[in-house]
Amino acid sequence: MESIGANLSEMQRTPLAPAHVAALREAGRQVSYAAGTYLARPGQLADRFVYVLDGEIEVVNAYTDERHLPSTLGPTQFMGEISFLNGGNASMAMRAVRDTSVIEVPRVTMLNLMSRIPEMSDIIITVFAARRRRQIEQRDSTLVLIGEERDREVRCIAEFADRNRIPYASHALGSVEADALAATCSLAPGRPAVIFGRDTVIDNPTPDSIARLLGLNLDLVDDEDFDVLIVGGGPAGVAAGVYAGAEGLCALVTEDVAIGGQAGTSSRIENYMGFPTGISGADLVWRGQIQAMKFGTRFAMPRRVARLEALPDGGFCATFDNGKRVRGKAVVVATGVQYRRLPIPRLTEFEGAGVYYAATDIEARYSKGTEAIIIGGGNSAGQAAMFLSRTASRVRLLVRGQSLAASMSSYLSSRLEAEPTITIEYGVEVSALHGDDHLDAVTIRHAASGAEETVPSRALFVMVGAAPNTDWLTDLVKLDDKGFVLTGEAVGASSLFETSRPGIFAVGDVRSGSVKRVASAVGEGSVVISRVWAFVDAGG
């Protein structure tokens, strides 16, 4: 995880030490597989750790049944991927090339073993993370999309997968690759599709259906008990998950869109300590998620908490939008904020079809060759402009005010002004959007003169701040006049993160008075767990 520049092929094959293998032998059992036997299939529960003693295991292409990668796993190496940590499903097929002998350790037993032997845990997590990174970078996965550039449903799946670091392949509608895949899956050519292996064509695809297929949407037992429920999977929530797990608390992190929250849409964070060359928000929080899973914290998504209730006998009950419920002795509110929409005619009509609220790799692809227009004057807008300038033919940053000084870091505004492909326009606003099923042009109005200009563009980014996600709290805690959660002295609490309701804590952007920065959110999520632990230890 630390060696960002390390060779991925080496990281994927780091061997375990002899003492680690001895521990595996003691905890597991030796199993033999005949040549041609599948040890894992896409969508199958990742319920065991597999270490190769003798023989050879290959990754199989789920669409051709042929060897997918040139290299195979042999003695001293092990199977597995990052989903193993969270009890998810396999994304790749694995098959014995010849008669093969392995040690198998059940998942729960293996996680306990990893917690007792941190050196072994470090090797396994490094290998798993490197394998996932390779899949993402090479766009190599059993999950394949056809027509994301044309179909809104498929594009929604692409955005969900991209933000959650789920590897997927994508083919343009009518391409040779798309038509060949359609024939393999007995689909009519020329139609958009979401496919997971040759036998699974997903009708009416949704983020929830994809999450279930990959085992991300955990089937929680109704009324299952946790020490702490962490609602929100942004930097604050994930940091709280790391420290809760490290402190031995039984913790569940729920997120309704994507792990990473609003920070996950940031293409490049350059002022986070320890990353002098910058890091994307999605990558930063993904590392934290893996770290939290290592300590046993569970993640469930996309799961939105619709209502929170205080129980008569102590503790809290959270009801999800699907009607399922879980209980927690304490709750950490880390729901952050949601994007503000502007009163522009037809805005919602073009959302996901030319109007976007984030600038990640996927939106950069949609911006290739067109003029990208960004509305906003904060750091998120500035970071998006720098990122999109790599792919867009030109970037216009539209600012309603007359200066960036009060809303954007000086290093970023200076960089924007020095970039020749970026134009900053002050005192302007978007007054109209044009197009049929996709955005084709944007009308810009100059406030001082009233003059209007229509600019051809297929990519408009709205980055004008956000409102807190607190509707689900059902009057359990006091909020300020803007809907942010009041904590600390403002409600007579003894610590900065306690709310007006004992047992409910708030951290990150959703907390009134918080500093709206990723580093601050991580710090708050880390620190709050000491108060949560004290509350739970005292019996709530």
Tab-separated table of C-alpha atoms in Angstrom, residues 65-502:
chain	number	residue	atom	x	y	z
A	65	ASP	CA	-12.980	-20.144	-20.931
A	66	GLU	CA	-9.365	-19.619	-22.001
A	67	ARG	CA	-6.384	-18.503	-19.915
A	68	HIS	CA	-6.784	-14.779	-19.276
A	69	LEU	CA	-3.363	-13.727	-17.992
A	70	PRO	CA	0.017	-14.971	-19.220
A	71	SER	CA	1.278	-15.694	-15.705
A	72	THR	CA	-0.228	-18.242	-13.308
A	73	LEU	CA	-0.117	-18.896	-9.554
A	74	GLY	CA	2.241	-21.630	-8.414
A	75	PRO	CA	3.744	-22.939	-5.171
A	76	THR	CA	4.331	-20.259	-2.456
A	77	GLN	CA	1.640	-18.015	-3.982
A	78	PHE	CA	-1.983	-17.518	-2.991
A	79	MET	CA	-5.368	-16.777	-4.528
A	80	GLY	CA	-7.675	-13.971	-3.532
A	81	GLU	CA	-8.707	-10.372	-4.050
A	82	ILE	CA	-9.648	-7.387	-1.940
A	83	SER	CA	-13.296	-8.481	-1.649
A	84	PHE	CA	-12.116	-11.268	0.668
A	85	LEU	CA	-11.661	-8.718	3.468
A	86	ASN	CA	-15.295	-7.579	3.427
A	87	GLY	CA	-16.939	-10.906	2.658
A	88	GLY	CA	-17.684	-9.912	-0.939
A	89	ASN	CA	-17.708	-12.000	-4.092
A	90	ALA	CA	-15.006	-13.037	-6.534
A	91	SER	CA	-14.717	-11.003	-9.737
A	92	MET	CA	-12.440	-13.397	-11.629
A	93	ALA	CA	-12.602	-17.120	-12.471
A	94	MET	CA	-9.713	-19.310	-11.183
A	95	ARG	CA	-8.993	-22.839	-12.431
A	96	ALA	CA	-6.441	-25.578	-11.693
A	97	VAL	CA	-4.151	-26.041	-14.713
A	98	ARG	CA	-2.966	-29.424	-13.447
A	99	ASP	CA	-3.529	-31.478	-10.331
A	100	THR	CA	-3.043	-28.948	-7.555
A	101	SER	CA	-2.662	-29.143	-3.786
A	102	VAL	CA	-3.565	-26.136	-1.603
A	103	ILE	CA	-4.128	-25.068	1.985
A	104	GLU	CA	-7.597	-23.597	2.535
A	105	VAL	CA	-8.438	-21.439	5.541
A	106	PRO	CA	-12.057	-20.275	6.162
A	107	ARG	CA	-12.440	-16.508	5.845
A	108	VAL	CA	-13.305	-15.736	9.486
A	109	THR	CA	-10.447	-17.924	10.729
A	110	MET	CA	-8.087	-16.240	8.280
A	111	LEU	CA	-9.090	-12.734	9.363
A	112	ASN	CA	-8.413	-13.680	12.984
A	113	LEU	CA	-5.050	-15.085	11.944
A	114	MET	CA	-4.200	-11.890	10.066
A	115	SER	CA	-5.061	-9.808	13.127
A	116	ARG	CA	-2.628	-11.887	15.220
A	117	ILE	CA	0.187	-11.843	12.636
A	118	PRO	CA	0.400	-8.285	11.264
A	119	GLU	CA	3.452	-9.059	9.092
A	120	MET	CA	1.469	-11.708	7.218
A	121	SER	CA	-1.534	-9.377	7.035
A	122	ASP	CA	0.614	-6.654	5.449
A	123	ILE	CA	1.800	-9.000	2.702
A	124	ILE	CA	-1.687	-10.294	1.917
A	125	ILE	CA	-3.283	-6.841	1.828
A	126	THR	CA	-0.455	-5.482	-0.361
A	127	VAL	CA	-0.968	-8.315	-2.841
A	128	PHE	CA	-4.750	-7.986	-2.854
A	129	ALA	CA	-4.555	-4.203	-3.337
A	130	ALA	CA	-2.011	-4.556	-6.157
A	131	ARG	CA	-4.248	-7.043	-7.935
A	132	ARG	CA	-7.195	-4.663	-7.728
A	133	ARG	CA	-5.053	-1.759	-8.923
A	134	ARG	CA	-3.916	-3.787	-11.933
A	135	GLN	CA	-7.506	-4.606	-12.822
A	136	ILE	CA	-8.527	-0.945	-12.609
A	137	GLU	CA	-5.541	0.375	-14.559
A	138	GLN	CA	-5.884	-2.238	-17.307
A	139	ARG	CA	-9.704	-2.060	-17.292
A	140	ASP	CA	-9.745	-5.815	-16.836
A	141	SER	CA	-12.832	-7.371	-15.285
A	142	THR	CA	-15.653	-9.843	-15.717
A	143	LEU	CA	-17.994	-6.838	-15.441
A	144	VAL	CA	-18.313	-5.422	-18.962
A	145	LEU	CA	-20.361	-2.452	-20.169
A	146	ILE	CA	-21.516	-1.844	-23.726
A	147	GLY	CA	-22.640	1.623	-24.793
A	148	GLU	CA	-21.930	3.789	-21.766
A	149	GLU	CA	-21.340	6.710	-24.121
A	150	ARG	CA	-24.918	6.422	-25.411
A	151	ASP	CA	-27.101	4.904	-22.696
A	152	ARG	CA	-27.889	6.660	-19.411
A	153	GLU	CA	-28.487	3.439	-17.420
A	154	VAL	CA	-25.147	1.988	-18.504
A	155	ARG	CA	-23.435	5.314	-17.817
A	156	CYS	CA	-24.886	5.267	-14.286
A	157	ILE	CA	-23.294	1.844	-13.709
A	158	ALA	CA	-19.970	3.110	-15.061
A	159	GLU	CA	-20.043	6.056	-12.648
A	160	PHE	CA	-20.966	3.813	-9.718
A	161	ALA	CA	-18.191	1.352	-10.524
A	162	ASP	CA	-15.640	4.088	-11.140
A	163	ARG	CA	-16.348	5.893	-7.875
A	164	ASN	CA	-16.247	2.655	-5.878
A	165	ARG	CA	-13.029	1.421	-7.546
A	166	ILE	CA	-14.818	-1.568	-9.032
A	167	PRO	CA	-12.881	-2.761	-12.091
A	168	TYR	CA	-14.852	-2.965	-15.316
A	169	ALA	CA	-14.283	-3.045	-19.068
A	170	SER	CA	-16.208	-0.802	-21.441
A	171	HIS	CA	-16.838	-1.053	-25.186
A	172	ALA	CA	-18.419	1.525	-27.454
A	173	LEU	CA	-21.717	0.614	-29.042
A	174	GLY	CA	-21.139	-0.917	-32.482
A	175	SER	CA	-17.428	-1.543	-31.907
A	176	VAL	CA	-15.852	-4.822	-32.976
A	177	GLU	CA	-15.313	-5.768	-29.317
A	178	ALA	CA	-18.920	-4.989	-28.392
A	179	ASP	CA	-20.362	-6.998	-31.290
A	180	ALA	CA	-18.100	-9.966	-30.561
A	181	LEU	CA	-19.092	-9.945	-26.904
A	182	ALA	CA	-22.774	-9.660	-27.798
A	183	ALA	CA	-22.458	-12.739	-29.999
A	184	THR	CA	-20.744	-14.667	-27.193
A	185	CYS	CA	-23.582	-13.789	-24.810
A	186	SER	CA	-26.347	-14.384	-27.388
A	187	LEU	CA	-27.309	-10.694	-27.428
A	188	ALA	CA	-28.543	-8.726	-30.401
A	189	PRO	CA	-25.715	-6.510	-31.679
A	190	GLY	CA	-26.009	-2.758	-31.339
A	191	ARG	CA	-27.823	-2.662	-27.991
A	192	PRO	CA	-26.463	-1.263	-24.700
A	193	ALA	CA	-25.809	-3.910	-22.043
A	194	VAL	CA	-24.292	-4.637	-18.649
A	195	ILE	CA	-22.750	-8.110	-18.541
A	196	PHE	CA	-21.134	-10.110	-15.756
A	197	GLY	CA	-19.740	-13.263	-17.291
A	198	ARG	CA	-21.117	-15.044	-20.310
A	199	ASP	CA	-24.217	-16.294	-18.508
A	200	THR	CA	-25.295	-13.103	-16.705
A	201	VAL	CA	-26.766	-10.257	-18.717
A	202	ILE	CA	-28.249	-7.773	-16.246
A	203	ASP	CA	-31.692	-6.461	-17.146
A	204	ASN	CA	-32.569	-2.960	-15.871
A	205	PRO	CA	-29.150	-2.520	-14.222
A	206	THR	CA	-28.931	-0.396	-11.075
A	207	PRO	CA	-26.085	0.326	-8.649
A	208	ASP	CA	-27.894	-1.871	-6.117
A	209	SER	CA	-28.039	-4.855	-8.475
A	210	ILE	CA	-24.337	-4.506	-9.293
A	211	ALA	CA	-23.468	-4.186	-5.609
A	212	ARG	CA	-25.409	-7.372	-4.857
A	213	LEU	CA	-23.659	-9.215	-7.672
A	214	LEU	CA	-20.261	-8.241	-6.267
A	215	GLY	CA	-21.229	-8.801	-2.630
A	216	LEU	CA	-20.885	-5.125	-1.678
A	217	ASN	CA	-24.500	-4.755	-0.538
A	218	LEU	CA	-24.220	-6.879	2.575
A	219	ASP	CA	-27.254	-8.958	3.483
A	220	LEU	CA	-27.360	-7.775	7.068
A	221	VAL	CA	-29.458	-9.732	9.522
A	222	ASP	CA	-32.550	-7.728	10.480
A	223	ASP	CA	-31.944	-5.994	13.828
A	224	GLU	CA	-28.276	-7.070	13.810
A	225	ASP	CA	-26.343	-5.411	16.644
A	226	PHE	CA	-23.183	-3.324	16.345
A	227	ASP	CA	-21.183	-1.317	18.858
A	228	VAL	CA	-21.199	1.664	16.529
A	229	LEU	CA	-23.037	2.573	13.338
A	230	ILE	CA	-21.058	4.967	11.162
A	231	VAL	CA	-23.413	6.599	8.685
A	232	GLY	CA	-21.472	7.991	5.741
A	233	GLY	CA	-18.463	6.638	3.880
A	234	GLY	CA	-16.487	9.800	3.175
A	235	PRO	CA	-13.072	10.590	4.717
A	236	ALA	CA	-14.555	11.171	8.197
A	237	GLY	CA	-16.659	8.010	8.170
A	238	VAL	CA	-13.912	5.776	6.813
A	239	ALA	CA	-11.379	7.196	9.294
A	240	ALA	CA	-13.851	6.453	12.090
A	241	GLY	CA	-14.150	2.925	10.675
A	242	VAL	CA	-10.378	2.458	10.796
A	243	TYR	CA	-10.068	3.538	14.412
A	244	ALA	CA	-13.232	1.758	15.545
A	245	GLY	CA	-11.898	-1.518	14.167
A	246	ALA	CA	-8.447	-0.905	15.610
A	247	GLU	CA	-10.014	-0.323	19.048
A	248	GLY	CA	-11.905	-3.617	18.847
A	249	LEU	CA	-15.358	-2.115	18.337
A	250	CYS	CA	-17.845	-3.990	16.158
A	251	ALA	CA	-18.474	-1.319	13.532
A	252	LEU	CA	-20.579	-0.943	10.398
A	253	VAL	CA	-20.024	1.833	7.840
A	254	THR	CA	-22.955	2.499	5.504
A	255	GLU	CA	-22.867	4.672	2.398
A	256	ASP	CA	-25.675	5.406	-0.041
A	257	VAL	CA	-23.670	6.335	-3.150
A	258	ALA	CA	-19.964	5.586	-3.108
A	259	ILE	CA	-17.241	5.089	-0.536
A	260	GLY	CA	-15.321	8.351	-0.609
A	261	GLY	CA	-18.257	10.725	-0.411
A	262	GLN	CA	-17.786	14.125	-2.008
A	263	ALA	CA	-14.013	13.857	-1.517
A	264	GLY	CA	-14.093	10.773	-3.723
A	265	THR	CA	-14.988	12.983	-6.680
A	266	SER	CA	-11.852	15.090	-6.271
A	267	SER	CA	-9.466	14.203	-9.069
A	268	ARG	CA	-6.363	15.471	-7.291
A	269	ILE	CA	-5.728	16.535	-3.685
A	270	GLU	CA	-2.350	18.227	-3.435
A	271	ASN	CA	-2.372	19.596	0.114
A	272	TYR	CA	-2.889	16.333	2.030
A	273	MET	CA	0.145	15.582	4.195
A	274	GLY	CA	2.245	12.633	3.062
A	275	PHE	CA	1.384	12.840	-0.648
A	276	PRO	CA	3.663	15.545	-2.097
A	277	THR	CA	2.730	14.678	-5.687
A	278	GLY	CA	-0.997	14.590	-4.906
A	279	ILE	CA	-3.542	11.799	-4.727
A	280	SER	CA	-7.110	11.427	-5.937
A	281	GLY	CA	-9.817	11.541	-3.300
A	282	ALA	CA	-11.107	8.122	-4.380
A	283	ASP	CA	-7.673	6.523	-4.004
A	284	LEU	CA	-7.066	8.113	-0.602
A	285	VAL	CA	-10.356	6.908	0.876
A	286	TRP	CA	-10.035	3.497	-0.800
A	287	ARG	CA	-6.774	2.956	1.060
A	288	GLY	CA	-8.558	3.865	4.282
A	289	GLN	CA	-11.382	1.439	3.494
A	290	ILE	CA	-8.935	-1.424	3.036
A	291	GLN	CA	-7.261	-0.477	6.299
A	292	ALA	CA	-10.615	-0.473	8.109
A	293	MET	CA	-11.575	-3.864	6.650
A	294	LYS	CA	-8.243	-5.225	7.846
A	295	PHE	CA	-9.363	-4.415	11.402
A	296	GLY	CA	-12.755	-6.063	10.890
A	297	THR	CA	-14.942	-3.044	10.169
A	298	ARG	CA	-17.761	-3.941	7.786
A	299	PHE	CA	-19.006	-1.811	4.890
A	300	ALA	CA	-22.443	-1.891	3.252
A	301	MET	CA	-23.409	0.101	0.180
A	302	PRO	CA	-25.367	1.456	-1.551
A	303	ARG	CA	-27.396	1.606	1.650
A	304	ARG	CA	-29.166	4.830	2.671
A	305	VAL	CA	-30.345	5.308	6.250
A	306	ALA	CA	-33.910	6.637	5.953
A	307	ARG	CA	-34.645	6.981	9.664
A	308	LEU	CA	-32.838	6.806	13.003
A	309	GLU	CA	-34.689	6.114	16.264
A	310	ALA	CA	-33.594	6.076	19.881
A	311	LEU	CA	-34.589	2.794	21.564
A	312	PRO	CA	-36.326	2.824	24.989
A	313	ASP	CA	-33.763	0.422	26.469
A	314	GLY	CA	-30.774	2.350	25.123
A	315	GLY	CA	-29.012	2.374	21.788
A	316	PHE	CA	-30.372	3.253	18.371
A	317	CYS	CA	-32.155	1.615	15.448
A	318	ALA	CA	-31.334	2.650	11.884
A	319	THR	CA	-33.844	1.793	9.157
A	320	PHE	CA	-32.529	1.587	5.597
A	321	ASP	CA	-34.459	2.654	2.517
A	322	ASN	CA	-35.143	-1.026	1.762
A	323	GLY	CA	-36.867	-1.493	5.137
A	324	LYS	CA	-34.035	-3.473	6.756
A	325	ARG	CA	-32.901	-2.382	10.213
A	326	VAL	CA	-29.710	-2.542	12.262
A	327	ARG	CA	-29.011	-1.543	15.857
A	328	GLY	CA	-26.092	0.313	17.339
A	329	LYS	CA	-25.051	1.248	20.853
A	330	ALA	CA	-23.670	4.490	19.412
A	331	VAL	CA	-23.961	6.353	16.116
A	332	VAL	CA	-21.391	8.481	14.278
A	333	VAL	CA	-23.018	10.867	11.810
A	334	ALA	CA	-20.606	11.393	8.913
A	335	THR	CA	-23.057	11.962	6.075
A	336	GLY	CA	-21.324	15.064	4.781
A	337	VAL	CA	-23.100	17.207	2.233
A	338	GLN	CA	-24.939	16.805	-1.045
A	339	TYR	CA	-24.411	18.797	-4.213
A	340	ARG	CA	-26.446	21.946	-4.682
A	341	ARG	CA	-28.452	22.211	-7.888
A	342	LEU	CA	-28.853	25.497	-9.690
A	343	PRO	CA	-32.213	26.840	-10.980
A	344	ILE	CA	-31.244	26.344	-14.623
A	345	PRO	CA	-34.010	25.169	-16.982
A	346	ARG	CA	-33.619	21.501	-18.057
A	347	LEU	CA	-30.753	20.912	-15.608
A	348	THR	CA	-32.135	17.637	-14.204
A	349	GLU	CA	-32.986	16.490	-17.725
A	350	PHE	CA	-29.297	16.498	-18.659
A	351	GLU	CA	-27.888	15.116	-15.398
A	352	GLY	CA	-25.658	12.199	-16.343
A	353	ALA	CA	-26.004	13.166	-20.006
A	354	GLY	CA	-23.761	16.214	-20.127
A	355	VAL	CA	-24.343	17.729	-16.680
A	356	TYR	CA	-22.065	16.402	-13.937
A	357	TYR	CA	-21.292	17.118	-10.284
A	358	ALA	CA	-17.864	15.448	-10.154
A	359	ALA	CA	-14.724	15.387	-12.271
A	360	THR	CA	-13.179	11.920	-12.161
A	361	ASP	CA	-11.609	9.748	-14.850
A	362	ILE	CA	-14.988	8.804	-16.247
A	363	GLU	CA	-16.175	12.404	-16.684
A	364	ALA	CA	-12.795	13.249	-18.210
A	365	ARG	CA	-13.505	10.671	-20.901
A	366	TYR	CA	-16.872	12.308	-21.598
A	367	SER	CA	-15.126	15.685	-21.870
A	368	LYS	CA	-12.563	14.582	-24.433
A	369	GLY	CA	-12.487	16.904	-27.411
A	370	THR	CA	-15.236	19.232	-26.186
A	371	GLU	CA	-15.202	22.527	-24.319
A	372	ALA	CA	-15.819	21.794	-20.648
A	373	ILE	CA	-17.678	24.442	-18.647
A	374	ILE	CA	-17.368	24.531	-14.850
A	375	ILE	CA	-19.618	26.613	-12.601
A	376	GLY	CA	-17.996	27.417	-9.255
A	377	GLY	CA	-15.217	29.254	-7.528
A	378	GLY	CA	-14.072	26.880	-4.781
A	379	ASN	CA	-11.242	24.375	-4.545
A	380	SER	CA	-13.353	21.566	-6.019
A	381	ALA	CA	-14.052	23.645	-9.113
A	382	GLY	CA	-10.402	24.613	-9.438
A	383	GLN	CA	-9.184	21.030	-9.070
A	384	ALA	CA	-11.728	19.922	-11.656
A	385	ALA	CA	-10.553	22.584	-14.106
A	386	MET	CA	-6.922	21.488	-13.809
A	387	PHE	CA	-7.864	17.835	-14.212
A	388	LEU	CA	-10.181	18.331	-17.193
A	389	SER	CA	-7.653	20.537	-19.000
A	390	ARG	CA	-5.814	17.308	-19.886
A	391	THR	CA	-8.668	15.977	-22.015
A	392	ALA	CA	-11.042	18.822	-22.886
A	393	SER	CA	-10.258	21.059	-25.839
A	394	ARG	CA	-10.734	24.033	-23.533
A	395	VAL	CA	-11.995	24.671	-19.988
A	396	ARG	CA	-14.102	27.655	-18.936
A	397	LEU	CA	-14.428	28.357	-15.217
A	398	LEU	CA	-17.506	30.500	-14.577
A	399	VAL	CA	-17.507	32.517	-11.332
A	400	ARG	CA	-20.490	34.638	-10.236
A	401	GLY	CA	-18.307	36.889	-8.072
A	402	GLN	CA	-15.402	39.118	-9.063
A	403	SER	CA	-12.566	37.216	-7.379
A	404	LEU	CA	-11.354	33.784	-6.288
A	405	ALA	CA	-9.421	35.095	-3.299
A	406	ALA	CA	-12.033	34.270	-0.665
A	407	SER	CA	-13.071	30.857	-1.974
A	408	MET	CA	-10.016	29.121	-3.447
A	409	SER	CA	-6.520	28.274	-2.180
A	410	SER	CA	-3.966	30.684	-3.632
A	411	TYR	CA	-1.698	27.930	-5.005
A	412	LEU	CA	-4.630	26.593	-7.021
A	413	SER	CA	-5.866	29.926	-8.373
A	414	SER	CA	-2.304	30.774	-9.443
A	415	ARG	CA	-2.042	27.483	-11.293
A	416	LEU	CA	-5.364	28.079	-13.050
A	417	GLU	CA	-4.270	31.518	-14.231
A	418	ALA	CA	-1.028	30.075	-15.614
A	419	GLU	CA	-2.722	27.264	-17.578
A	420	PRO	CA	-3.276	28.419	-21.193
A	421	THR	CA	-6.200	26.035	-21.856
A	422	ILE	CA	-8.222	27.382	-18.899
A	423	THR	CA	-10.232	30.620	-19.020
A	424	ILE	CA	-11.678	32.190	-15.860
A	425	GLU	CA	-14.718	34.382	-16.413
A	426	TYR	CA	-16.115	36.539	-13.577
A	427	GLY	CA	-19.621	37.937	-13.139
A	428	VAL	CA	-21.276	35.337	-15.369
A	429	GLU	CA	-23.892	32.597	-15.044
A	430	VAL	CA	-25.452	29.845	-17.143
A	431	SER	CA	-28.935	30.779	-18.311
A	432	ALA	CA	-29.917	27.941	-20.673
A	433	LEU	CA	-29.005	24.415	-21.752
A	434	HIS	CA	-29.524	22.985	-25.239
A	435	GLY	CA	-29.747	19.501	-26.722
A	436	ASP	CA	-32.052	16.548	-27.272
A	437	ASP	CA	-31.069	13.407	-25.342
A	438	HIS	CA	-27.621	14.841	-24.510
A	439	LEU	CA	-26.268	18.301	-23.758
A	440	ASP	CA	-25.016	20.025	-26.917
A	441	ALA	CA	-24.591	23.693	-25.930
A	442	VAL	CA	-24.696	26.115	-22.993
A	443	THR	CA	-25.840	29.748	-22.943
A	444	ILE	CA	-23.733	32.038	-20.728
A	445	ARG	CA	-25.100	35.391	-19.510
A	446	HIS	CA	-22.884	38.302	-18.417
A	447	ALA	CA	-24.540	39.831	-15.344
A	448	ALA	CA	-23.297	43.409	-15.888
A	449	SER	CA	-24.365	43.836	-19.520
A	450	GLY	CA	-27.004	41.127	-19.873
A	451	ALA	CA	-25.262	39.947	-23.035
A	452	GLU	CA	-25.566	36.220	-23.797
A	453	GLU	CA	-23.277	33.805	-25.596
A	454	THR	CA	-24.134	30.232	-26.627
A	455	VAL	CA	-21.156	27.897	-26.454
A	456	PRO	CA	-21.060	24.391	-27.983
A	457	SER	CA	-20.304	22.009	-25.104
A	458	ARG	CA	-21.093	18.430	-24.145
A	459	ALA	CA	-19.863	18.726	-20.562
A	460	LEU	CA	-21.124	21.118	-17.882
A	461	PHE	CA	-19.890	20.739	-14.304
A	462	VAL	CA	-21.862	22.258	-11.432
A	463	MET	CA	-19.670	22.812	-8.354
A	464	VAL	CA	-21.341	25.488	-6.266
A	465	GLY	CA	-21.271	24.091	-2.768
A	466	ALA	CA	-23.498	21.673	-0.957
A	467	ALA	CA	-26.140	21.259	1.743
A	468	PRO	CA	-25.878	18.895	4.759
A	469	ASN	CA	-27.430	15.420	4.660
A	470	THR	CA	-29.399	15.505	7.920
A	471	ASP	CA	-33.045	14.872	6.993
A	472	TRP	CA	-32.810	11.262	8.202
A	473	LEU	CA	-32.057	12.259	11.811
A	474	THR	CA	-35.789	12.777	12.539
A	475	ASP	CA	-35.336	15.561	15.095
A	476	LEU	CA	-33.078	13.441	17.304
A	477	VAL	CA	-30.330	16.065	17.484
A	478	LYS	CA	-30.206	19.862	17.315
A	479	LEU	CA	-29.228	21.456	13.991
A	480	ASP	CA	-28.145	24.986	13.130
A	481	ASP	CA	-30.180	27.242	10.843
A	482	LYS	CA	-28.533	25.721	7.758
A	483	GLY	CA	-29.176	22.120	8.786
A	484	PHE	CA	-25.674	21.244	10.048
A	485	VAL	CA	-25.413	19.206	13.259
A	486	LEU	CA	-24.610	21.228	16.385
A	487	THR	CA	-21.987	19.710	18.696
A	488	GLY	CA	-19.817	20.517	21.698
A	489	GLU	CA	-20.343	23.741	23.627
A	490	ALA	CA	-23.213	24.777	21.372
A	491	VAL	CA	-25.359	22.002	22.895
A	492	GLY	CA	-23.737	21.800	26.320
A	493	ALA	CA	-21.808	18.612	25.464
A	494	SER	CA	-18.530	17.728	27.140
A	495	SER	CA	-16.579	16.993	23.940
A	496	LEU	CA	-16.328	18.666	20.547
A	497	PHE	CA	-18.059	15.867	18.598
A	498	GLU	CA	-20.941	15.012	20.941
A	499	THR	CA	-24.397	16.108	19.827
A	500	SER	CA	-27.405	17.081	21.919
A	501	ARG	CA	-28.321	13.369	22.102
A	502	PRO	CA	-25.969	11.168	24.186
